[in-house]
C-alpha cells in the first residue's frame, strides 16, 4: 500500500521499490491510496526470465476520487510512468493497471514545449508493456503527456510472424487527453499503440487530443501494426490525430465499430504497403468498419496544421491484404464550409453514383464492400 506524504518529493523511487519486490516474488499488487503524488522519475522493470503477475491499482477516497501521479517539471525531458519489459522470445509478464490518473509535464501549446521538434528525442510511453504475455489497462486517465499514451505488444519479429504475441490485451474505460508529440525524426505521439498483439480490445475510451488546447495533431489515436490481428475497436470517442485509427503490416480481422471520430483529416487509414510476399495471399482476415460516425469541421485549416489529404476512410496503397474489406453503415459528415476550402480525395465508391465524393478513398482496391453509408 502506497500512502501519500508531502515530505516525499518524488514517488518514483518508492514505486520502483514496490515493483522490484513484487518482481522478486513473481506476483503481487501495489495499491495507491488517494493523493496527488509527484513522480519525477520513471518506474521501469526489465524482467527477462521468470513469470510475473503484477497489479497496480488506485484506491478511492471517501469522495470517490482516485490517486493522481503527476510530473509537473516541464523543463525536463518527458518520461514515462510505468514501463514493463519482458523477454521477446518468451513473454511471461501479466500486467494490470487500473483506477489511477497520470499527468505528464506537457505544455499543451506546441511551439512553447521545450522539446517540440527535437530530432533526437526518443518518445516515452506513459504506460508500456513490451514483450508481455498480456496487459490490461482499465479506468486510467492519461493527460498532458508528450509522447505516446499506452503501448502494448512484442518486438519479437516484425515480418509476418504470429509467434510470441501479446494475447488479448485490453484498454477499456480510459481517458487519454492531450497526448501528442512531434519530432523531426519521427512525427509521433499516439494515444494507444499495439505491436504484434492478438485479439486486442479498445473499448469505451475517450482518446482526444483537443486541438484548441494542444494546437497540434498527434500522429494516431489507435495504432494496430506488425502482426496485430483480430482487434476490436468499439464505442470510443477519438479525435485530434492525423489518423484516428491507423492499421499497418498486420494480419487483419479487425472490427472497428460504433466509434465517434472527429478533429482529424483521416478517421481510418489502412497502410498495408509492407513488401509482403505473394505466398501470404489468403492469410489475412477481412477488416470491417461499420456503424461509426465521422465528422470533420475544417480543423486542419482552423489550426493551420499540415496533415494528410482528407478522406474519412483511406487506403495508402491497394494490397491483397485488404481483400474483403467492408465499409458499412457509417455516418460521414463534413461541415460545408470545410468541404469548400479543404482539398479532398476523389476516389470514393458507393452504390449511388451521386455519392462519388471524397468521403471514402479506397484507391481502386479490389474486393471491397461499401454500402449503407450516409454522406452529408
XYZ file of C-alpha atoms in Angstrom:
376
model
C 0.000 0.000 0.000
C 1.369 3.414 -1.031
C 0.171 6.320 1.122
C 0.699 9.985 0.308
C 3.072 12.121 2.365
C 4.024 15.687 1.453
C 7.541 15.011 2.714
C 8.250 12.786 -0.301
C 9.314 14.907 -3.270
C 9.478 12.069 -5.812
C 7.438 8.901 -5.559
C 9.250 7.295 -8.489
C 11.785 5.520 -6.233
C 9.014 4.462 -3.825
C 7.033 2.848 -6.621
C 10.191 1.373 -8.131
C 11.000 -0.374 -4.850
C 7.494 -1.841 -4.686
C 7.707 -3.088 -8.284
C 11.103 -4.675 -7.636
C 9.813 -6.511 -4.567
C 6.863 -7.929 -6.495
C 9.143 -8.924 -9.363
C 11.204 -10.989 -6.930
C 8.097 -12.640 -5.543
C 6.640 -13.276 -9.014
C 3.191 -11.983 -8.096
C 1.672 -9.111 -6.176
C -0.425 -5.954 -6.035
C 0.501 -2.322 -5.466
C -2.382 -0.287 -4.065
C -2.090 3.500 -4.201
C -4.313 5.465 -1.850
C -5.770 8.799 -2.905
C -3.353 11.718 -3.149
C -1.551 13.815 -5.738
C 1.847 12.142 -5.937
C 4.878 13.824 -7.530
C 6.564 11.338 -9.869
C 9.723 12.800 -11.377
C 11.439 9.543 -12.358
C 10.180 6.664 -14.466
C 9.362 3.293 -12.913
C 10.964 0.598 -15.052
C 11.076 -3.166 -14.832
C 13.264 -5.294 -17.104
C 12.486 -8.945 -16.404
C 13.955 -11.361 -18.941
C 13.423 -14.623 -17.061
C 10.586 -15.987 -14.982
C 6.904 -15.110 -14.903
C 5.333 -12.068 -13.289
C 1.740 -11.175 -12.467
C 1.611 -7.598 -11.205
C -1.351 -5.330 -10.443
C -1.087 -1.568 -9.936
C -4.372 -0.054 -8.814
C -5.666 3.090 -7.177
C -7.864 3.185 -4.086
C -10.677 5.743 -3.977
C -11.077 8.116 -1.049
C -14.369 8.774 0.718
C -15.421 11.190 -2.038
C -14.720 8.682 -4.787
C -11.537 10.379 -6.010
C -8.678 8.337 -7.412
C -4.951 8.943 -6.909
C -3.024 11.172 -9.309
C 0.610 10.589 -10.291
C 1.982 13.856 -11.635
C 5.157 15.138 -13.230
C 4.982 18.924 -13.037
C 8.532 19.722 -14.171
C 8.185 20.735 -17.836
C 11.873 21.668 -18.125
C 12.939 18.012 -18.045
C 12.820 15.502 -20.893
C 9.379 13.834 -20.839
C 9.469 10.411 -19.206
C 7.001 7.590 -18.771
C 5.335 6.459 -15.570
C 5.364 2.626 -15.714
C 7.448 0.638 -18.222
C 7.365 -3.176 -18.098
C 9.695 -5.073 -20.460
C 9.887 -8.849 -20.671
C 11.560 -11.447 -22.875
C 10.542 -11.099 -26.536
C 11.123 -14.801 -27.245
C 9.311 -15.954 -24.100
C 6.798 -13.349 -22.911
C 5.692 -14.190 -19.365
C 4.590 -10.853 -17.890
C 0.953 -10.224 -16.990
C 0.303 -6.551 -16.218
C -2.882 -4.954 -14.857
C -3.139 -1.207 -14.255
C -6.361 0.436 -13.113
C -8.002 3.314 -11.276
C -5.275 5.957 -11.459
C -4.630 9.247 -13.228
C -1.287 10.055 -14.842
C -0.445 13.684 -15.613
C 2.596 14.442 -17.755
C 4.789 17.512 -17.934
C 3.499 18.565 -21.331
C 2.886 22.243 -22.026
C -0.123 21.889 -24.341
C 0.649 24.711 -26.792
C 3.101 23.055 -29.167
C 5.666 25.736 -30.102
C 6.240 26.560 -26.442
C 7.034 22.975 -25.492
C 10.775 22.824 -24.736
C 11.132 19.514 -26.603
C 8.937 20.253 -29.631
C 10.619 19.101 -32.838
C 13.795 17.780 -31.226
C 15.247 15.247 -33.716
C 16.992 13.208 -31.006
C 14.008 12.862 -28.693
C 13.074 9.224 -28.080
C 9.408 9.073 -27.285
C 8.354 7.812 -23.908
C 5.129 5.969 -23.188
C 3.040 6.909 -20.176
C 2.368 3.169 -19.828
C 4.086 0.403 -21.738
C 4.067 -3.347 -21.658
C 6.575 -4.625 -24.185
C 7.266 -8.318 -24.699
C 4.411 -9.183 -22.337
C 2.051 -12.115 -22.260
C -0.836 -9.706 -21.775
C -1.684 -6.313 -20.315
C -4.940 -4.794 -19.126
C -5.462 -1.058 -18.606
C -8.848 -0.007 -17.211
C -10.256 3.224 -15.793
C -6.965 5.066 -16.250
C -6.690 8.727 -17.237
C -3.574 9.953 -19.032
C -3.442 13.671 -19.713
C -0.991 16.280 -20.977
C 1.589 13.658 -21.885
C 4.222 14.379 -24.528
C 4.830 11.110 -26.361
C 2.633 8.025 -26.530
C -0.113 7.220 -24.061
C -0.144 3.404 -23.985
C 1.983 0.888 -25.885
C 1.407 -2.866 -25.651
C 2.999 -5.611 -27.688
C 6.092 -7.540 -28.636
C 9.168 -6.715 -30.705
C 9.994 -10.372 -31.394
C 9.604 -10.186 -35.158
C 8.049 -7.519 -37.353
C 7.868 -9.668 -40.501
C 4.580 -11.594 -40.560
C 5.159 -13.886 -37.633
C 2.359 -14.914 -35.281
C 4.637 -16.242 -32.556
C 5.019 -14.689 -29.112
C 2.376 -12.034 -29.499
C 0.695 -10.214 -26.645
C -2.534 -12.143 -26.145
C -5.880 -10.383 -25.593
C -4.606 -7.075 -24.182
C -7.309 -4.613 -23.125
C -7.626 -0.831 -22.932
C -11.078 -0.083 -21.561
C -12.923 2.824 -19.917
C -9.865 5.078 -20.122
C -9.373 8.762 -20.916
C -6.327 9.727 -22.957
C -6.402 13.503 -23.198
C -3.986 15.864 -24.981
C -1.448 13.123 -25.622
C 0.675 14.038 -28.650
C 4.230 14.756 -29.750
C 6.403 15.962 -32.584
C 9.965 15.141 -33.561
C 11.702 15.670 -36.875
C 12.994 12.113 -36.515
C 9.536 10.559 -36.281
C 6.357 12.551 -36.092
C 4.779 10.589 -33.264
C 2.506 10.917 -30.284
C -0.026 8.072 -30.421
C -2.874 7.574 -27.984
C -2.783 3.748 -27.917
C -0.430 1.549 -29.930
C -0.397 -2.235 -30.342
C 2.558 -4.033 -31.893
C 2.233 -7.770 -32.510
C -0.905 -8.213 -30.419
C -3.537 -10.914 -30.860
C -7.161 -10.004 -30.120
C -6.581 -6.594 -28.528
C -9.657 -4.737 -27.301
C -10.007 -0.941 -27.192
C -13.440 -0.181 -25.801
C -15.399 2.656 -24.192
C -12.478 5.092 -24.147
C -12.115 8.806 -24.822
C -8.903 9.307 -26.808
C -8.996 13.011 -27.534
C -6.199 15.424 -28.311
C -8.177 18.641 -28.145
C -6.709 20.868 -30.827
C -7.989 24.024 -29.169
C -5.609 23.150 -26.306
C -2.646 21.498 -27.991
C -2.709 23.357 -31.346
C -1.078 20.294 -32.873
C -2.302 16.894 -34.009
C -0.871 13.732 -32.581
C 0.129 11.016 -35.014
C -2.533 8.332 -34.453
C -5.309 7.785 -31.942
C -5.124 3.964 -32.087
C -2.426 2.014 -33.954
C -2.708 -1.660 -34.954
C 0.533 -2.796 -36.543
C 3.121 -5.503 -37.165
C 1.378 -8.857 -36.693
C -1.600 -7.486 -34.792
C -4.740 -9.476 -35.566
C -8.468 -9.641 -34.757
C -8.662 -6.354 -32.848
C -11.926 -4.920 -31.587
C -12.085 -1.111 -31.567
C -15.555 -0.273 -30.246
C -17.542 2.554 -28.624
C -14.666 5.005 -28.412
C -14.544 8.768 -28.893
C -11.364 9.538 -30.838
C -10.178 12.850 -32.221
C -7.342 15.273 -32.800
C -4.951 12.878 -34.554
C -3.650 12.819 -38.105
C -5.206 9.359 -38.401
C -7.639 8.484 -35.664
C -7.140 4.787 -36.493
C -4.001 3.559 -38.270
C -3.586 -0.062 -39.424
C -0.265 -1.264 -40.820
C 1.544 -4.554 -41.631
C -0.973 -6.654 -39.695
C -2.963 -9.849 -40.214
C -6.350 -8.125 -40.412
C -9.581 -9.490 -38.996
C -10.276 -6.237 -37.136
C -13.693 -4.912 -36.193
C -13.934 -1.108 -35.971
C -17.464 -0.197 -34.942
C -19.661 2.319 -33.118
C -16.866 4.842 -32.652
C -17.147 8.625 -32.896
C -14.316 10.192 -34.901
C -13.634 13.914 -35.187
C -10.962 16.631 -35.443
C -8.957 14.669 -37.993
C -8.261 14.616 -41.705
C -8.496 10.794 -41.672
C -10.761 8.647 -39.496
C -9.301 5.274 -40.558
C -6.159 4.724 -42.635
C -5.157 1.292 -43.895
C -1.458 1.396 -44.719
C -0.521 -2.063 -45.949
C 2.467 -1.263 -48.137
C 4.692 -3.733 -46.319
C 6.554 -5.676 -49.030
C 4.619 -8.816 -48.176
C 5.239 -11.981 -50.163
C 2.646 -13.295 -52.619
C 2.836 -16.588 -50.713
C 0.812 -14.897 -47.965
C -2.278 -14.437 -50.109
C -5.452 -15.680 -48.385
C -3.757 -15.497 -44.976
C -5.348 -12.196 -43.938
C -8.727 -11.667 -42.294
C -11.143 -9.052 -43.671
C -11.366 -5.717 -41.859
C -14.855 -4.446 -41.002
C -15.535 -0.730 -40.486
C -19.189 -0.259 -39.587
C -21.690 1.907 -37.722
C -19.195 4.659 -36.920
C -19.798 8.402 -37.033
C -17.138 10.525 -38.694
C -17.194 14.323 -38.628
C -14.825 16.945 -39.996
C -15.137 20.659 -39.276
C -12.079 22.051 -41.019
C -9.752 21.698 -38.037
C -6.644 21.466 -40.207
C -7.439 24.864 -41.629
C -8.535 26.382 -38.341
C -5.316 25.427 -36.572
C -3.088 25.587 -39.702
C -1.799 22.067 -39.151
C -0.198 20.474 -42.243
C -1.549 16.943 -42.411
C -2.779 14.204 -44.697
C -5.132 14.796 -47.601
C -8.689 14.421 -46.445
C -10.729 11.201 -46.627
C -12.640 9.559 -43.793
C -11.531 6.055 -44.799
C -8.414 5.787 -46.942
C -6.051 3.127 -48.233
C -2.416 4.066 -48.647
C -1.819 1.518 -51.409
C -4.021 -1.343 -52.637
C -2.984 -4.790 -51.407
C -4.371 -8.318 -51.331
C -4.047 -7.982 -47.563
C -7.200 -5.868 -47.713
C -9.337 -8.277 -49.730
C -12.783 -8.498 -48.169
C -12.690 -5.029 -46.621
C -16.174 -3.890 -45.556
C -17.176 -0.248 -45.046
C -20.797 -0.405 -43.941
C -23.436 1.888 -42.400
C -21.115 4.690 -41.348
C -22.351 8.261 -40.996
C -19.908 10.726 -42.560
C -20.347 14.464 -42.183
C -18.306 17.386 -43.473
C -19.272 20.915 -42.497
C -19.968 22.587 -45.857
C -17.543 25.440 -45.271
C -14.769 22.968 -44.521
C -15.532 20.979 -47.658
C -15.330 24.088 -49.827
C -11.868 25.014 -48.566
C -10.239 21.647 -47.934
C -8.710 19.685 -50.818
C -10.250 16.219 -50.791
C -9.665 12.878 -52.461
C -11.867 11.928 -55.388
C -11.922 8.165 -55.492
C -14.848 7.294 -53.257
C -17.039 4.397 -54.262
C -20.677 3.954 -53.419
C -23.707 2.135 -54.706
C -25.054 5.571 -55.564
C -23.164 7.491 -58.248
C -24.036 10.860 -56.720
C -22.034 9.883 -53.639
C -18.790 9.622 -55.608
C -17.176 12.129 -53.302
C -14.122 12.182 -51.079
C -15.549 10.513 -48.041
C -14.014 7.123 -48.871
C -10.775 6.740 -50.844
C -10.067 3.056 -51.494
C -7.517 3.598 -54.304
C -9.400 1.108 -56.519
C -8.767 -1.666 -54.042
C -10.341 -4.920 -55.227
C -12.925 -6.902 -53.279
C -14.269 -4.061 -51.138
C -17.863 -3.825 -49.938
C -19.116 -0.255 -49.491
C -22.795 0.072 -48.649
C -25.290 1.777 -46.365
C -23.045 4.756 -45.620
C -24.514 8.259 -45.378
C -22.681 11.263 -46.791
C -23.521 14.844 -45.895
